[in-house]
Structures are given as structure tokens and as C-alpha cells.
Amino acid sequence: MTQIFSPAADTWLRLSMVAGLAVLGGGLVGVIGFAHSAFETSTDVRPHQPVPFSHKHHAGELGIDCRYCHTGVETSPQAGLPPTATCMTCHSQIWTNAAMLEPVRESLADNKPIAWTRVAKLPDYVFFRHDIHIAKGVGCESCHGRIDTMPLTYRAKALTMEFCLDCHRDPAPHLRPKDHIADMTWQAGRDARKQGEAIAAHEGIRFGQLTHCYVCHR
């Protein structure tokens, strides 16, 4: 009987299977890597702003509390962006003729809000409230990073579903005392879990229920 396949056919088949698996595995790694890349998550991107506002200067060097400008963070779903009048409480007295602040002065004169480009933006299908996170002991730094060191604001954390679920599965290490909510330099120390569990118990955080779909999608 005539031999259909050459002696090397089996070797080629094995090599083809290995190559196929390698391509499939590489493609999967590539897709996962892309999903976590800065390009896809918009991390470390500094979008153009009407005014080059520096959190490093205002929050870091001057020590202005986050809640002075983001007044809704403790009482509403949105932290809120400061109205021009908030900026002018200082800049009506200092740097009154600075060229970079011309859009601020125009905003006040025309009674039109400054069109800031939002950095920490979630999809419309995500239900999120700032006030409940603050009330339960989640600090600003946990989601926004060391914003007090940013000359220009960028997204420090990916804010993906995975990022949120990692915290919702085990929130204790991420909780802090209420008087340190806006403290960017606060460190939990060795007893982070024990301290977080105590805060969770006091605030009535229901472990095991924070990963239900309804929590974030309604």
C-alpha cells in the first residue's frame, strides 16, 4: 500500500499544533495586556484643560482640603467641580493679572462655567456615589492616587470593573478613619486589616454583598 504521508508529516503536525497554541496564547495575552494598558484605561493621560490647574500647588503645597473645592463629595453622588467663584475667593486678591488665569476671569465676567475636561469619568451604566464611599471610610487617595503631587491632573487608577471588585470583595484594607479621608499622606500601618475590619463593623458594611451586580448596575 502506498504511503500517503511522508515520515516528517507527524513532526509538522505537532509543530503546527504548537504554533497554533502559541498564537492563540499570545493573542489572549495581547488582548488582556491591551485591556490593562494606559491607552485603554486612560491612566497617566493629562488631558488639555482651559487652565493648567495644579493640584500639587493647591492641595500639596498650600494644603487646601479636597472638600473646599469638591463640595459635594460628602453629601451627593458627584464630588462636583468648583464654580468660578470658588477660584476667585483667592484669585481676586492674588495673581489677579496672570495670563494663564484669563479664562477664570472671563468665566466670572460672562457668568459661564469653565469647561473643564473630566479626568475620573465612569461609564454611564455604572452607578456610583461619592458620598457613600466617603461615609464608609474610603479615602480620596484610594481611587484618585496621590493627586496632591500632580502638577497636571491625570487618572492614577484604572477605575475598571476589576479595580472596583477587588475592593468590594475585601474592603477592609482600604478603609480609614473619617478624619483622614482627605489626607493623602495617611498610612494604615501594620494593623491595616484589623483597623479596617473595625471600621467596617462600625459602619455596617455587609461583606459578601458588595459584589452583587445590582450594587453598581441598576
Short mmCIF file of C-alpha atoms in Angstrom, two decimals:
data_model
loop_
_atom_site.label_atom_id
_atom_site.label_comp_id
_atom_site.label_asym_id
_atom_site.label_seq_id
_atom_site.Cartn_x
_atom_site.Cartn_y
_atom_site.Cartn_z
CA MET A 1 0.00 0.00 0.00
CA THR A 2 1.34 3.42 -1.00
CA GLN A 3 2.32 5.66 1.92
CA ILE A 4 0.15 8.80 1.91
CA PHE A 5 2.05 10.92 4.43
CA SER A 6 5.79 11.44 4.48
CA PRO A 7 7.80 10.42 7.57
CA ALA A 8 8.02 14.10 8.53
CA ALA A 9 4.24 14.64 8.47
CA ASP A 10 3.80 13.81 12.14
CA THR A 11 6.52 16.26 13.10
CA TRP A 12 4.95 19.01 11.03
CA LEU A 13 1.54 18.31 12.59
CA ARG A 14 2.98 18.63 16.07
CA LEU A 15 4.79 21.83 15.15
CA SER A 16 1.60 23.27 13.63
CA MET A 17 -0.36 22.47 16.78
CA VAL A 18 2.32 24.05 18.97
CA ALA A 19 2.44 27.11 16.73
CA GLY A 20 -1.36 27.41 16.78
CA LEU A 21 -1.45 27.22 20.57
CA ALA A 22 1.36 29.78 20.77
CA VAL A 23 -0.54 32.19 18.51
CA LEU A 24 -3.75 31.66 20.48
CA GLY A 25 -1.97 32.16 23.80
CA GLY A 26 -0.09 35.18 22.53
CA GLY A 27 -3.31 36.70 21.21
CA LEU A 28 -5.02 36.15 24.56
CA VAL A 29 -2.10 37.74 26.43
CA GLY A 30 -2.15 40.63 23.97
CA VAL A 31 -5.88 41.25 24.45
CA ILE A 32 -5.54 41.15 28.25
CA GLY A 33 -2.50 43.39 28.10
CA PHE A 34 -4.33 45.89 25.87
CA ALA A 35 -7.33 45.92 28.22
CA HIS A 36 -4.99 46.84 31.10
CA SER A 37 -2.88 49.29 29.10
CA ALA A 38 -2.78 53.02 29.75
CA PHE A 39 -4.20 53.55 26.25
CA GLU A 40 -7.38 51.66 27.09
CA THR A 41 -7.76 52.71 30.74
CA SER A 42 -6.69 56.34 30.11
CA THR A 43 -4.29 56.22 33.05
CA ASP A 44 -1.35 58.62 33.11
CA VAL A 45 -3.04 60.79 30.46
CA ARG A 46 -3.06 64.54 31.09
CA PRO A 47 -5.88 66.00 29.00
CA HIS A 48 -5.85 69.60 27.88
CA GLN A 49 -7.61 71.91 30.32
CA PRO A 50 -8.77 75.52 29.85
CA VAL A 51 -6.50 76.43 32.78
CA PRO A 52 -3.40 74.39 33.75
CA PHE A 53 -4.62 73.82 37.29
CA SER A 54 -2.03 72.25 39.61
CA HIS A 55 -3.25 70.02 42.43
CA LYS A 56 0.37 69.77 43.52
CA HIS A 57 0.43 73.51 44.21
CA HIS A 58 -3.06 73.93 45.65
CA ALA A 59 -3.57 70.66 47.56
CA GLY A 60 0.06 69.71 48.18
CA GLU A 61 1.97 72.93 48.76
CA LEU A 62 -0.86 75.15 50.02
CA GLY A 63 -2.67 72.34 51.84
CA ILE A 64 -6.16 73.17 50.56
CA ASP A 65 -8.55 70.39 51.58
CA CYS A 66 -10.17 68.45 48.72
CA ARG A 67 -13.61 69.28 50.11
CA TYR A 68 -13.07 73.03 49.79
CA CYS A 69 -13.41 72.77 46.01
CA HIS A 70 -15.25 69.44 45.64
CA THR A 71 -18.07 70.38 47.97
CA GLY A 72 -20.46 67.58 47.08
CA VAL A 73 -18.16 64.68 47.85
CA GLU A 74 -19.67 64.02 51.28
CA THR A 75 -23.31 64.74 50.50
CA SER A 76 -24.06 63.74 46.90
CA PRO A 77 -23.19 61.17 44.22
CA GLN A 78 -20.88 63.62 42.45
CA ALA A 79 -17.91 65.30 44.08
CA GLY A 80 -18.60 68.35 41.95
CA LEU A 81 -16.28 70.78 40.22
CA PRO A 82 -15.69 74.15 41.87
CA PRO A 83 -17.61 77.14 40.49
CA THR A 84 -15.55 80.05 39.29
CA ALA A 85 -16.49 81.98 42.43
CA THR A 86 -14.52 79.46 44.49
CA CYS A 87 -11.40 80.12 42.43
CA MET A 88 -11.90 83.86 42.73
CA THR A 89 -12.06 83.80 46.52
CA CYS A 90 -8.27 83.74 46.27
CA HIS A 91 -7.56 84.96 42.76
CA SER A 92 -9.45 88.19 43.18
CA GLN A 93 -6.58 89.06 45.55
CA ILE A 94 -3.53 87.19 44.20
CA TRP A 95 -2.26 86.63 40.66
CA THR A 96 -5.02 88.99 39.55
CA ASN A 97 -3.41 89.72 36.18
CA ALA A 98 -1.82 86.35 35.43
CA ALA A 99 -2.28 85.46 31.77
CA MET A 100 -2.99 81.80 32.50
CA LEU A 101 -5.93 82.83 34.69
CA GLU A 102 -7.63 84.88 31.97
CA PRO A 103 -10.21 82.08 31.33
CA VAL A 104 -11.13 82.23 35.02
CA ARG A 105 -11.69 85.97 34.93
CA GLU A 106 -13.68 85.67 31.70
CA SER A 107 -15.81 82.92 33.25
CA LEU A 108 -16.68 85.17 36.17
CA ALA A 109 -17.37 88.21 33.97
CA ASP A 110 -19.53 86.26 31.50
CA ASN A 111 -21.19 84.15 34.19
CA LYS A 112 -20.31 80.98 32.28
CA PRO A 113 -18.71 77.94 33.95
CA ILE A 114 -15.25 76.85 32.90
CA ALA A 115 -15.45 73.83 30.59
CA TRP A 116 -13.08 71.50 32.45
CA THR A 117 -12.22 68.16 30.88
CA ARG A 118 -13.26 65.44 33.32
CA VAL A 119 -10.43 63.06 34.23
CA ALA A 120 -12.05 60.50 36.54
CA LYS A 121 -15.06 59.57 34.42
CA LEU A 122 -17.06 56.36 34.69
CA PRO A 123 -19.35 54.90 32.00
CA ASP A 124 -22.99 55.97 32.15
CA TYR A 125 -24.10 52.43 33.01
CA VAL A 126 -22.11 52.45 36.27
CA PHE A 127 -23.97 53.52 39.40
CA PHE A 128 -21.50 55.25 41.72
CA ARG A 129 -21.89 57.57 44.68
CA HIS A 130 -19.08 59.53 46.25
CA ASP A 131 -20.97 60.19 49.46
CA ILE A 132 -21.48 56.53 50.40
CA HIS A 133 -17.80 55.73 49.83
CA ILE A 134 -16.68 58.68 51.93
CA ALA A 135 -19.21 57.79 54.65
CA LYS A 136 -17.88 54.23 54.87
CA GLY A 137 -14.24 55.29 55.17
CA VAL A 138 -12.83 55.17 51.63
CA GLY A 139 -10.28 57.96 51.25
CA CYS A 140 -9.77 60.16 48.20
CA GLU A 141 -6.31 58.70 47.60
CA SER A 142 -7.68 55.15 47.29
CA CYS A 143 -9.31 55.93 43.94
CA HIS A 144 -7.54 59.08 42.78
CA GLY A 145 -3.97 58.36 43.85
CA ARG A 146 -1.58 60.98 45.20
CA ILE A 147 -3.32 63.82 43.45
CA ASP A 148 -1.55 66.25 45.76
CA THR A 149 1.67 65.51 43.83
CA MET A 150 0.23 66.10 40.34
CA PRO A 151 1.22 69.35 38.60
CA LEU A 152 -1.35 68.38 35.95
CA THR A 153 -4.17 66.03 36.88
CA TYR A 154 -4.26 62.52 35.45
CA ARG A 155 -6.07 59.28 36.22
CA ALA A 156 -3.80 57.36 38.58
CA LYS A 157 -6.04 54.29 38.98
CA ALA A 158 -7.66 52.36 36.13
CA LEU A 159 -11.20 52.60 37.59
CA THR A 160 -12.11 49.39 35.79
CA MET A 161 -14.67 46.84 36.94
CA GLU A 162 -11.79 44.70 38.18
CA PHE A 163 -10.43 47.61 40.22
CA CYS A 164 -13.79 48.17 41.91
CA LEU A 165 -14.47 44.48 42.53
CA ASP A 166 -11.06 43.93 44.13
CA CYS A 167 -12.02 46.49 46.76
CA HIS A 168 -15.63 45.34 47.09
CA ARG A 169 -14.53 41.76 47.73
CA ASP A 170 -12.26 42.84 50.56
CA PRO A 171 -12.78 46.49 51.54
CA ALA A 172 -11.17 46.30 55.00
CA PRO A 173 -7.57 47.15 53.94
CA HIS A 174 -8.83 50.22 52.05
CA LEU A 175 -10.78 51.85 54.88
CA ARG A 176 -9.51 54.67 57.06
CA PRO A 177 -10.72 56.89 59.93
CA LYS A 178 -13.08 59.71 58.94
CA ASP A 179 -10.63 62.40 59.99
CA HIS A 180 -8.12 61.11 57.42
CA ILE A 181 -10.49 60.82 54.44
CA ALA A 182 -8.79 63.64 52.53
CA ASP A 183 -5.31 63.05 53.96
CA MET A 184 -3.16 61.97 51.02
CA THR A 185 -0.18 61.01 53.18
CA TRP A 186 -2.07 58.80 55.64
CA GLN A 187 -0.68 55.30 56.15
CA ALA A 188 -2.61 52.48 57.80
CA GLY A 189 0.47 50.85 59.30
CA ARG A 190 0.80 47.21 60.28
CA ASP A 191 -2.76 46.78 61.53
CA ALA A 192 -4.44 47.93 58.31
CA ARG A 193 -6.74 44.92 58.15
CA LYS A 194 -7.65 44.95 61.83
CA GLN A 195 -8.32 48.67 61.74
CA GLY A 196 -10.30 48.34 58.51
CA GLU A 197 -12.40 45.50 59.88
CA ALA A 198 -13.22 47.61 62.93
CA ILE A 199 -14.31 50.50 60.70
CA ALA A 200 -16.35 48.11 58.53
CA ALA A 201 -18.10 46.70 61.59
CA HIS A 202 -18.86 50.19 62.91
CA GLU A 203 -20.20 51.36 59.54
CA GLY A 204 -22.24 48.19 58.99
CA ILE A 205 -20.50 47.17 55.77
CA ARG A 206 -22.03 43.90 54.60
CA PHE A 207 -19.22 41.66 53.47
CA GLY A 208 -20.20 39.30 50.69
CA GLN A 209 -22.97 41.54 49.35
CA LEU A 210 -20.87 44.25 47.73
CA THR A 211 -20.18 42.16 44.63
CA HIS A 212 -23.82 41.75 43.60
CA CYS A 213 -24.41 43.18 40.12
CA TYR A 214 -27.14 45.45 41.48
CA VAL A 215 -24.64 47.34 43.62
CA CYS A 216 -23.05 49.04 40.59
CA HIS A 217 -25.54 48.37 37.74
CA ARG A 218 -29.15 49.49 38.14
#
